[in-house]
XYZ file of C-alpha atoms in Angstrom:
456
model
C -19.465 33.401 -9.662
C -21.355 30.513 -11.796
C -17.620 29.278 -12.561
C -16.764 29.492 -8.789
C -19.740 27.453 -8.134
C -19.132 24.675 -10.965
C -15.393 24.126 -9.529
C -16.514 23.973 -6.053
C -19.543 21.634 -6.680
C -19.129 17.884 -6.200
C -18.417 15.198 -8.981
C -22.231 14.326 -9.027
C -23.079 17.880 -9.490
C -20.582 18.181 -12.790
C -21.192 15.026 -14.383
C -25.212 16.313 -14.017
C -24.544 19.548 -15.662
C -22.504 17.848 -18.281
C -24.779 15.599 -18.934
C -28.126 17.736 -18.518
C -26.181 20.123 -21.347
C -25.365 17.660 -23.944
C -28.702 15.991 -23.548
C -30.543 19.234 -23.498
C -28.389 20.906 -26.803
C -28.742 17.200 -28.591
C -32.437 17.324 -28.174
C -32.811 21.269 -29.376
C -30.779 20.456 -32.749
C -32.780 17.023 -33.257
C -35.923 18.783 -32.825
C -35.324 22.123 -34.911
C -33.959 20.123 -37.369
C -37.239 17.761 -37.400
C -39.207 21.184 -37.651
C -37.591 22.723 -40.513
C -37.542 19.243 -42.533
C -41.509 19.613 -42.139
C -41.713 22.914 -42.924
C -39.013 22.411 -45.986
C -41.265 19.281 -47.018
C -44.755 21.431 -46.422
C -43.305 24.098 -48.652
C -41.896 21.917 -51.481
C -45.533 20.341 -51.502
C -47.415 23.532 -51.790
C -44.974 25.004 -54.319
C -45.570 21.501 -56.214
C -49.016 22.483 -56.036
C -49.187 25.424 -57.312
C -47.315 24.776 -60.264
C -49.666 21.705 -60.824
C -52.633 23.870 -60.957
C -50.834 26.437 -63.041
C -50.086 23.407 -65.743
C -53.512 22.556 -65.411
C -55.020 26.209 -66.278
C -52.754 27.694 -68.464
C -53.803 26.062 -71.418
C -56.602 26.721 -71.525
C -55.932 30.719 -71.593
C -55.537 30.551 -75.011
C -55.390 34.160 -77.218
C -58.731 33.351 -78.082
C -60.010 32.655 -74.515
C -63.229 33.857 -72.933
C -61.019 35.095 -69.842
C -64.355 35.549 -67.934
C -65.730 32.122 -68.307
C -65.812 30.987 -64.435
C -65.472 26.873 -66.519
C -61.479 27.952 -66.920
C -61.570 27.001 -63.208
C -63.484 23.994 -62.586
C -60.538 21.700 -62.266
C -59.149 23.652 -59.336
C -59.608 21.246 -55.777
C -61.618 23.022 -53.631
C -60.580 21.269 -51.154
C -56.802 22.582 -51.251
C -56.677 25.956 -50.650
C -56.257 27.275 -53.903
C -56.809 30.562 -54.733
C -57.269 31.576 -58.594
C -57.515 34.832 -60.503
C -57.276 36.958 -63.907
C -56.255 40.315 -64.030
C -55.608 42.958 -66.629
C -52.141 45.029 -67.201
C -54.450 47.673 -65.320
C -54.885 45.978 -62.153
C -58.563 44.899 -63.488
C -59.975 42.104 -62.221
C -61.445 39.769 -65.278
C -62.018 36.626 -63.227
C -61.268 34.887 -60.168
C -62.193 31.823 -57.917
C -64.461 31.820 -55.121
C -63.378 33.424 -51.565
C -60.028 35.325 -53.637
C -59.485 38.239 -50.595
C -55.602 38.306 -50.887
C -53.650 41.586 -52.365
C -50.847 39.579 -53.801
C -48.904 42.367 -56.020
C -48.203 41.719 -60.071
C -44.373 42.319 -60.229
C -41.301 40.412 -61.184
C -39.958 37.781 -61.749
C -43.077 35.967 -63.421
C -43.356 32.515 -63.493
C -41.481 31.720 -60.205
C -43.296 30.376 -57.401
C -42.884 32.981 -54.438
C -43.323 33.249 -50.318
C -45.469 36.074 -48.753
C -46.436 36.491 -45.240
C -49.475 38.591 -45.029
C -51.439 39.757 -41.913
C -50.452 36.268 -40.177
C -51.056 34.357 -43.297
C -48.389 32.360 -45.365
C -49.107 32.281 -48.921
C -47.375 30.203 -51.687
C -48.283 32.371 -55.031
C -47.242 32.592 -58.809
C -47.903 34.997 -61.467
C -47.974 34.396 -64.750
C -47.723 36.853 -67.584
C -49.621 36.039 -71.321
C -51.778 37.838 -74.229
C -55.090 37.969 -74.796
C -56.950 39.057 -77.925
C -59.742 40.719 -76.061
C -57.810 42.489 -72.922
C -54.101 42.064 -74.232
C -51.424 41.432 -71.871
C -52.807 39.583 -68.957
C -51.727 37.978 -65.620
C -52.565 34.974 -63.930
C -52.267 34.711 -60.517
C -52.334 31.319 -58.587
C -51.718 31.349 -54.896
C -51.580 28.570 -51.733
C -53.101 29.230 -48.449
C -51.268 27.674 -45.940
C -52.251 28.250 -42.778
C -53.560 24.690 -42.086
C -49.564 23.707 -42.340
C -48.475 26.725 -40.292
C -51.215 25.847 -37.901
C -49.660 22.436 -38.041
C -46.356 23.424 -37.668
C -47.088 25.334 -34.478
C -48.725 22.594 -33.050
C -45.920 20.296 -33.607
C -43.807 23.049 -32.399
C -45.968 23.197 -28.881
C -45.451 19.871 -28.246
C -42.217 19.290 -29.078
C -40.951 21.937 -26.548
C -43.070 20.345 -24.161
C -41.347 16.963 -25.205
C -38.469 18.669 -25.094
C -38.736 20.439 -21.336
C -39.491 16.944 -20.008
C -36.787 15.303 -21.597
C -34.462 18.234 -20.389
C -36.369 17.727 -16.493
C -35.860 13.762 -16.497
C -32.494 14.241 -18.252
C -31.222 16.240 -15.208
C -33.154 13.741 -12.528
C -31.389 10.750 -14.240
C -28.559 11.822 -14.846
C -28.141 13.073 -11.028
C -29.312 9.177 -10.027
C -27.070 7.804 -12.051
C -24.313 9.443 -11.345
C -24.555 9.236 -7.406
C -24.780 5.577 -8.228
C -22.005 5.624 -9.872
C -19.946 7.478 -7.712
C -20.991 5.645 -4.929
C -17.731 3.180 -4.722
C -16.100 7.159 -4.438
C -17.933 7.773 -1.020
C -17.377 4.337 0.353
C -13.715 4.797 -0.266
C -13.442 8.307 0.826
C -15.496 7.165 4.029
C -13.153 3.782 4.340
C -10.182 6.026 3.971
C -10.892 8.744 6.840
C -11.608 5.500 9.404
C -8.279 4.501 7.817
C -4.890 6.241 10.605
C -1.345 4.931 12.101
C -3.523 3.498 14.822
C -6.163 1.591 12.203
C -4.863 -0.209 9.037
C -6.539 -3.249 8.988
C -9.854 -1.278 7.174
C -10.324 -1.950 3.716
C -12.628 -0.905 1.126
C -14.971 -2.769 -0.072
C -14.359 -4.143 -3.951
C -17.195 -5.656 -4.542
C -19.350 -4.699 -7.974
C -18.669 -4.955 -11.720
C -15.435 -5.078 -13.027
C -14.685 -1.406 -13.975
C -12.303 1.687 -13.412
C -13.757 1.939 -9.739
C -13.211 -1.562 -8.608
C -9.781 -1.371 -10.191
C -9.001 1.813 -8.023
C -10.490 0.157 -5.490
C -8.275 -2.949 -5.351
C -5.863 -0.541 -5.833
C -6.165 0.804 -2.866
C -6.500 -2.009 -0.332
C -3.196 -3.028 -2.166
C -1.747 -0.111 -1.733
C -3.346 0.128 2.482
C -1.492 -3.923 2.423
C 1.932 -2.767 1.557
C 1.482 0.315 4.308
C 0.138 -2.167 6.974
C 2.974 -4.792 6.284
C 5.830 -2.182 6.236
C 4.373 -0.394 9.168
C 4.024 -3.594 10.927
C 7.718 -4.643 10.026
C 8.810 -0.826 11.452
C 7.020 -1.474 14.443
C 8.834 -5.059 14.896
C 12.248 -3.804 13.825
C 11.936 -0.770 16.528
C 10.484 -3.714 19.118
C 13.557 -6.000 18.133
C 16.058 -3.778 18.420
C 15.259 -2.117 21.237
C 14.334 -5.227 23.214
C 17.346 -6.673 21.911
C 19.822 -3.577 22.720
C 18.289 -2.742 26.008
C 20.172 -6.157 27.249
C 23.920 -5.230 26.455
C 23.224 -1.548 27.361
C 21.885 -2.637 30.497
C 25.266 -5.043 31.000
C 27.901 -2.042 29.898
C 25.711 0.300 32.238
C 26.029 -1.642 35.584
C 29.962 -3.110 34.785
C 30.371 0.937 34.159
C 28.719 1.695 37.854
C 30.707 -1.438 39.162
C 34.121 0.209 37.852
C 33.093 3.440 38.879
C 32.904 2.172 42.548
C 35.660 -0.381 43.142
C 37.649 -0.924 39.611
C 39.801 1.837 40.463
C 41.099 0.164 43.836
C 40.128 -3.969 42.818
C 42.222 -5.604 39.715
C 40.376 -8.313 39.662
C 37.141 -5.878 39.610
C 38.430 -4.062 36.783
C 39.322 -6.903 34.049
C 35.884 -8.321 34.554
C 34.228 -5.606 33.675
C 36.848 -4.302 30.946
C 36.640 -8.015 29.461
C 32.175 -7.933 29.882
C 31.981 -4.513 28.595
C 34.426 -5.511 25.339
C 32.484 -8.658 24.808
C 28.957 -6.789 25.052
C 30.726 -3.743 22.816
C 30.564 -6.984 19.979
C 27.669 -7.970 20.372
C 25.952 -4.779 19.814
C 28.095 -4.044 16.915
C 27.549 -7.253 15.590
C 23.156 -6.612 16.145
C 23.343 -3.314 14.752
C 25.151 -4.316 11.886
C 22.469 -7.561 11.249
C 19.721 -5.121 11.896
C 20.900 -2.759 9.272
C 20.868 -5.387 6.943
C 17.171 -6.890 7.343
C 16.635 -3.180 7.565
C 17.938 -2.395 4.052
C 16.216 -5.932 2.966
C 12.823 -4.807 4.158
C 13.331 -1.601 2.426
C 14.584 -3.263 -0.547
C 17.553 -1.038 -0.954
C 20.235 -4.194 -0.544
C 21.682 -4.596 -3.417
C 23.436 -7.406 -5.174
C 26.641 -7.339 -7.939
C 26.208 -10.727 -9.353
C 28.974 -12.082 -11.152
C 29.937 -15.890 -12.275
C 33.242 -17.623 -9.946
C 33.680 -21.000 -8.977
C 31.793 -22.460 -6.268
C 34.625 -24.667 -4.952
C 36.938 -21.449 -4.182
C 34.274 -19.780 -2.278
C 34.229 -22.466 -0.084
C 37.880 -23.639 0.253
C 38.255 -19.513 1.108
C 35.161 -19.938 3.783
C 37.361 -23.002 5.496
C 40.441 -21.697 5.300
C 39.209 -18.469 7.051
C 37.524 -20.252 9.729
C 40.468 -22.719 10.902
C 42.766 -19.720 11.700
C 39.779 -18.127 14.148
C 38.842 -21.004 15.185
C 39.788 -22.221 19.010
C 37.493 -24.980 20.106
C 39.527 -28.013 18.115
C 36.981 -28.444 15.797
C 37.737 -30.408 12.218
C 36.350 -28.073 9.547
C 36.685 -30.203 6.403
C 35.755 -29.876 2.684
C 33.824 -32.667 1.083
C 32.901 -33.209 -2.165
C 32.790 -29.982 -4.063
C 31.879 -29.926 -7.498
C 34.212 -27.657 -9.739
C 31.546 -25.255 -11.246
C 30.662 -21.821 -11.309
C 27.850 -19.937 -10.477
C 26.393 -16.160 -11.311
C 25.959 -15.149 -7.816
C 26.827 -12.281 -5.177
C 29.979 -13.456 -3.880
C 29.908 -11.111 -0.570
C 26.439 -11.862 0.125
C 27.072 -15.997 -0.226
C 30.171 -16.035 2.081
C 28.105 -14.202 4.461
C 25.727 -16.898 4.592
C 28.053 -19.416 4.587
C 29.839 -18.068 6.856
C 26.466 -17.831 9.139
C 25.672 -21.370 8.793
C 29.515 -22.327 10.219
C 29.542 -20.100 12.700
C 25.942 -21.644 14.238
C 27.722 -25.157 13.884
C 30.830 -23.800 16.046
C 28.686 -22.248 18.561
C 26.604 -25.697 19.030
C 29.164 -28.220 18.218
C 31.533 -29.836 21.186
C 35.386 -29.684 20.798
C 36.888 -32.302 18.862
C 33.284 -32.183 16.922
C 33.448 -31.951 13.043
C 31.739 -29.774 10.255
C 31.989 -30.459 6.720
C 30.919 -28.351 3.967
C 30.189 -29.743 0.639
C 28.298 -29.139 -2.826
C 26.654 -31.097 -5.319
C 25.370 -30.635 -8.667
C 21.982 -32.007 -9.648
C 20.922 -30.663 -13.369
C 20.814 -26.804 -13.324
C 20.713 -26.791 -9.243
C 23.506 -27.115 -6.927
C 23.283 -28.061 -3.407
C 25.277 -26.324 -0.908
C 25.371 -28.254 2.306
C 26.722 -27.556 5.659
C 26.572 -30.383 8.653
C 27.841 -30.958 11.726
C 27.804 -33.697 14.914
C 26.842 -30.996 17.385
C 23.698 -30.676 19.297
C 21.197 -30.798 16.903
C 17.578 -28.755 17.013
C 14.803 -30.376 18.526
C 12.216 -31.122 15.817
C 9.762 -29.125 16.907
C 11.636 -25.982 17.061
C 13.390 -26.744 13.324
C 10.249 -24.521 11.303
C 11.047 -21.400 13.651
C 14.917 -20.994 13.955
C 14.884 -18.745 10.613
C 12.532 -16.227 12.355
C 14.160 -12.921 13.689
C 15.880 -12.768 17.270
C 14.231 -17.015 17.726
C 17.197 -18.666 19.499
C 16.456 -22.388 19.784
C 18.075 -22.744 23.833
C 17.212 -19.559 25.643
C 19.107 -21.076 28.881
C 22.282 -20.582 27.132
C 25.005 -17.889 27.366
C 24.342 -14.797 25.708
C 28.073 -15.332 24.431
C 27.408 -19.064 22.958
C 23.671 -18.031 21.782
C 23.748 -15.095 19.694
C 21.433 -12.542 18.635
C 18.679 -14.988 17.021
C 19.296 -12.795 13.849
C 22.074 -14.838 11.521
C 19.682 -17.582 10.526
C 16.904 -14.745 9.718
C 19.626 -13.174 7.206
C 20.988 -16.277 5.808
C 17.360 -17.133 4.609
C 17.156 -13.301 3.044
C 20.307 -13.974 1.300
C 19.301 -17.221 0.115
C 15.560 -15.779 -1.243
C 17.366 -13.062 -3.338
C 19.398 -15.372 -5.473
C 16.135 -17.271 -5.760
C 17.290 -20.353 -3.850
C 15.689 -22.378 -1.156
C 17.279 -23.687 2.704
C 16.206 -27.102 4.126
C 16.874 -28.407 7.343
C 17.386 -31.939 8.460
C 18.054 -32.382 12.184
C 17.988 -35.059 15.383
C 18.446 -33.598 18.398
C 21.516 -34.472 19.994
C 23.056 -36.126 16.831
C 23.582 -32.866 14.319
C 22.470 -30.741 12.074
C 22.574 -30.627 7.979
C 21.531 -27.197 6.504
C 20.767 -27.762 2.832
C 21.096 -24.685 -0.038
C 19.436 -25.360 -3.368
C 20.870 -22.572 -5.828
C 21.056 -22.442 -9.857
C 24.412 -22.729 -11.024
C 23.582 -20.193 -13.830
């Protein structure tokens, strides 16, 4: 049951108990230990003693000695609790010092100093065994009363477990204080984390305090809470994207599909409209859902890249080549200067953009219009730059045609203005090969899009 309790009890609780323990078991061994050093000392001293005042008498119990002269102990403090006395191989008492009311036994070992506990007294004694002319063999007997240091001792004792039952009381109320202090940061981020939900990211807790474990977890946290918020937020804007963005050519192939079903059977002219709609729409959604996929797999950072070194200049003559054979409106594609180098890039993922950045000059560029692509080399960089004579972008609208489904006319076509998602990628392909797009337009004159890449 006690163990049930300790698991089930809260941090504060633990740390207590641990604490109140160690304090309390610390304190017992300091304390015990301080009490038998006294007593240790107290009994070296008296046994000192009593073989002082044994050095003292013993020669003057000579063979000759008047053993009943009460002079043999006038050097004796009186003042010390020493006890003195004579006695014959009989048990006969020959002489002893004042107040002598102890029955300390004559036995063996002799001249050892000896413990005795008697009727709640603690005496220090020594016997010692010599001849006498007059009485023959003879003992002397010199013994320490020490009830004044026992008397000590268990005052000492009294207070020290009183010293100690306080320390143990204010060890437990401390250490409780101090550790719901310290676990406080633990309750403001349990508390910030139940007000945290789906519906409610933008809580954080708060990090404030000294620089320790719990501010670390702490920042932690809120960095871990960031990441959640910004890849919920770009869930929530991929699901609003798409679906806005869907809900258009669905909506198209839906009513040319109703159309069909009610005259296309009987009108020709009915049917290829729809056929040719429905086809073009068919595209366009396969061309979304494939760019979506892509930002999709970006966001998740699952997109991977198979670098490898090739020349620059064949990417690009490849690019041009590919794009005069589709190409229909009479426009001159030309190379320009292209620098014969190679670069350690992803040769998919480049043409891709590339191909991006021609396709937006084709769809805003006028027939007989031109687009030239071209690179340069400056130190470790090369510039990869694609222009044209078409349109242009109007100058405020230049910082926002790289965010997602932004077209830069809406009044246009949905077949001339696309999806709003090709710039978006381009600048994700260009990020991940650690390069950089400008953009320098005039509307109405062209546009000059502007890759900076490292060769190697």
């Amino acid at each position: 049951m006690r163990l049930n309790f300790i698991r089930k009890a809260k941090i504060s609780v633990k740390i207590t108990t641990i604490y109140a323990f160690t304090f309390s078991f610390v304190l017992l061994i300091l304390s015990a230990t301080v009490l038998y050093g006294i007593k240790y000392y107290l009994n070296n001293q008296a046994t000192k003693q009593v073989n002082d005042i044994t050095n003292i008498i013993f020669p003057k119990l000579t063979y000759k000695a008047d053993l009943k002269d009460k002079n043999l102990f006038y050097d004796v403090p009186a003042n010390e609790n020493m006890h003195i006395r004579i006695i014959a191989s009989d048990g006969k008492l020959i002489n002893e010092s004042n107040k002598f009311n102890y029955q300390v036994k004559i036995k063996k070992p002799y001249n050892k100093v000896r413990h005795l506990e008697e009727k709640d007294k603690h005496l220090q004694y020594k016997n010692v065994e010599f001849k006498n002319k007059s009485y023959g063999i003879v003992f002397l007997q010199v013994v320490k009363n020490m009830d004044s240091e026992y008397d000590f001792l268990t005052v000492l004792f009294v207070f020290m477990a009183l010293a100690d039952f306080v320390g143990i009381v204010l060890s437990v109320l401390l250490g409780y204080i101090t550790s719901r202090r310290m676990l406080k940061p633990i309750e403001n981020i349990t508390k910030t984390a139940e007000d945290i939900s789906i519906n409610n990211l933008k809580e954080r807790i708060n990090a404030e305090g000294p620089n320790d474990e719990l501010k670390k977890l702490s920042c932690t946290l809120n960095n871990m809470i960031d990441r959640l918020q910004e890849s919920f937020e770009k869930q929530n804007q991929f699901v609003s994207d798409a679906s806005h963005e869907l809900r258009t050519p669905i909506a198209v192939i839906q009513g040319y599909a109703n159309l069909l079903d009610r005259w296309g059977k009987d009108d020709r002219e009915a049917l290829e409209k729809s056929i040719k709609a429905i086809k073009l729409e068919t595209v366009n959604m396969a061309e979304l859902i494939e760019k979506l996929l892509f930002l999709a797999r970006n966001d998740n950072g699952i997109l991977m890249m198979e670098k490898n070194q090739f020349k620059l200049k064949q990417l690009i003559d490849e690019v041009v080549e590919e794009t005069k054979v589709a190409e229909t409106k009479k426009i001159a594609i030309t190379n320009g200067e292209n620098a014969d180098i190679k670069v350690l890039a992803d040769y998919r993922l480049l043409k891709q953009m590339l191909r991006i950045f021609i396709d937006n000059s084709i769809k805003f560029t006028p027939q007989y219009g031109k687009i030239d692509i071209s690179s340069v080399v400056q130190g470790n960089n090369v510039k990869l730059i694609v222009s044209d004579n078409g349109s242009g972008i109007p100058k405020n609208e230049i910082g926002k045609i790289f965010d997602r489904f932004y077209t830069v006319d809406k009044s246009r076509s949905r077949e001339s203005s696309g999806t709003g998602l090709g710039l978006s990628i381009a600048k994700h392909i260009a990020a991940m090969h650690n390069g950089t797009i400008e953009v320098e337009s005039k509307d109405g004159i062209g546009t000059k899009i502007i890759v900076n890449l490292k060769i190697l």
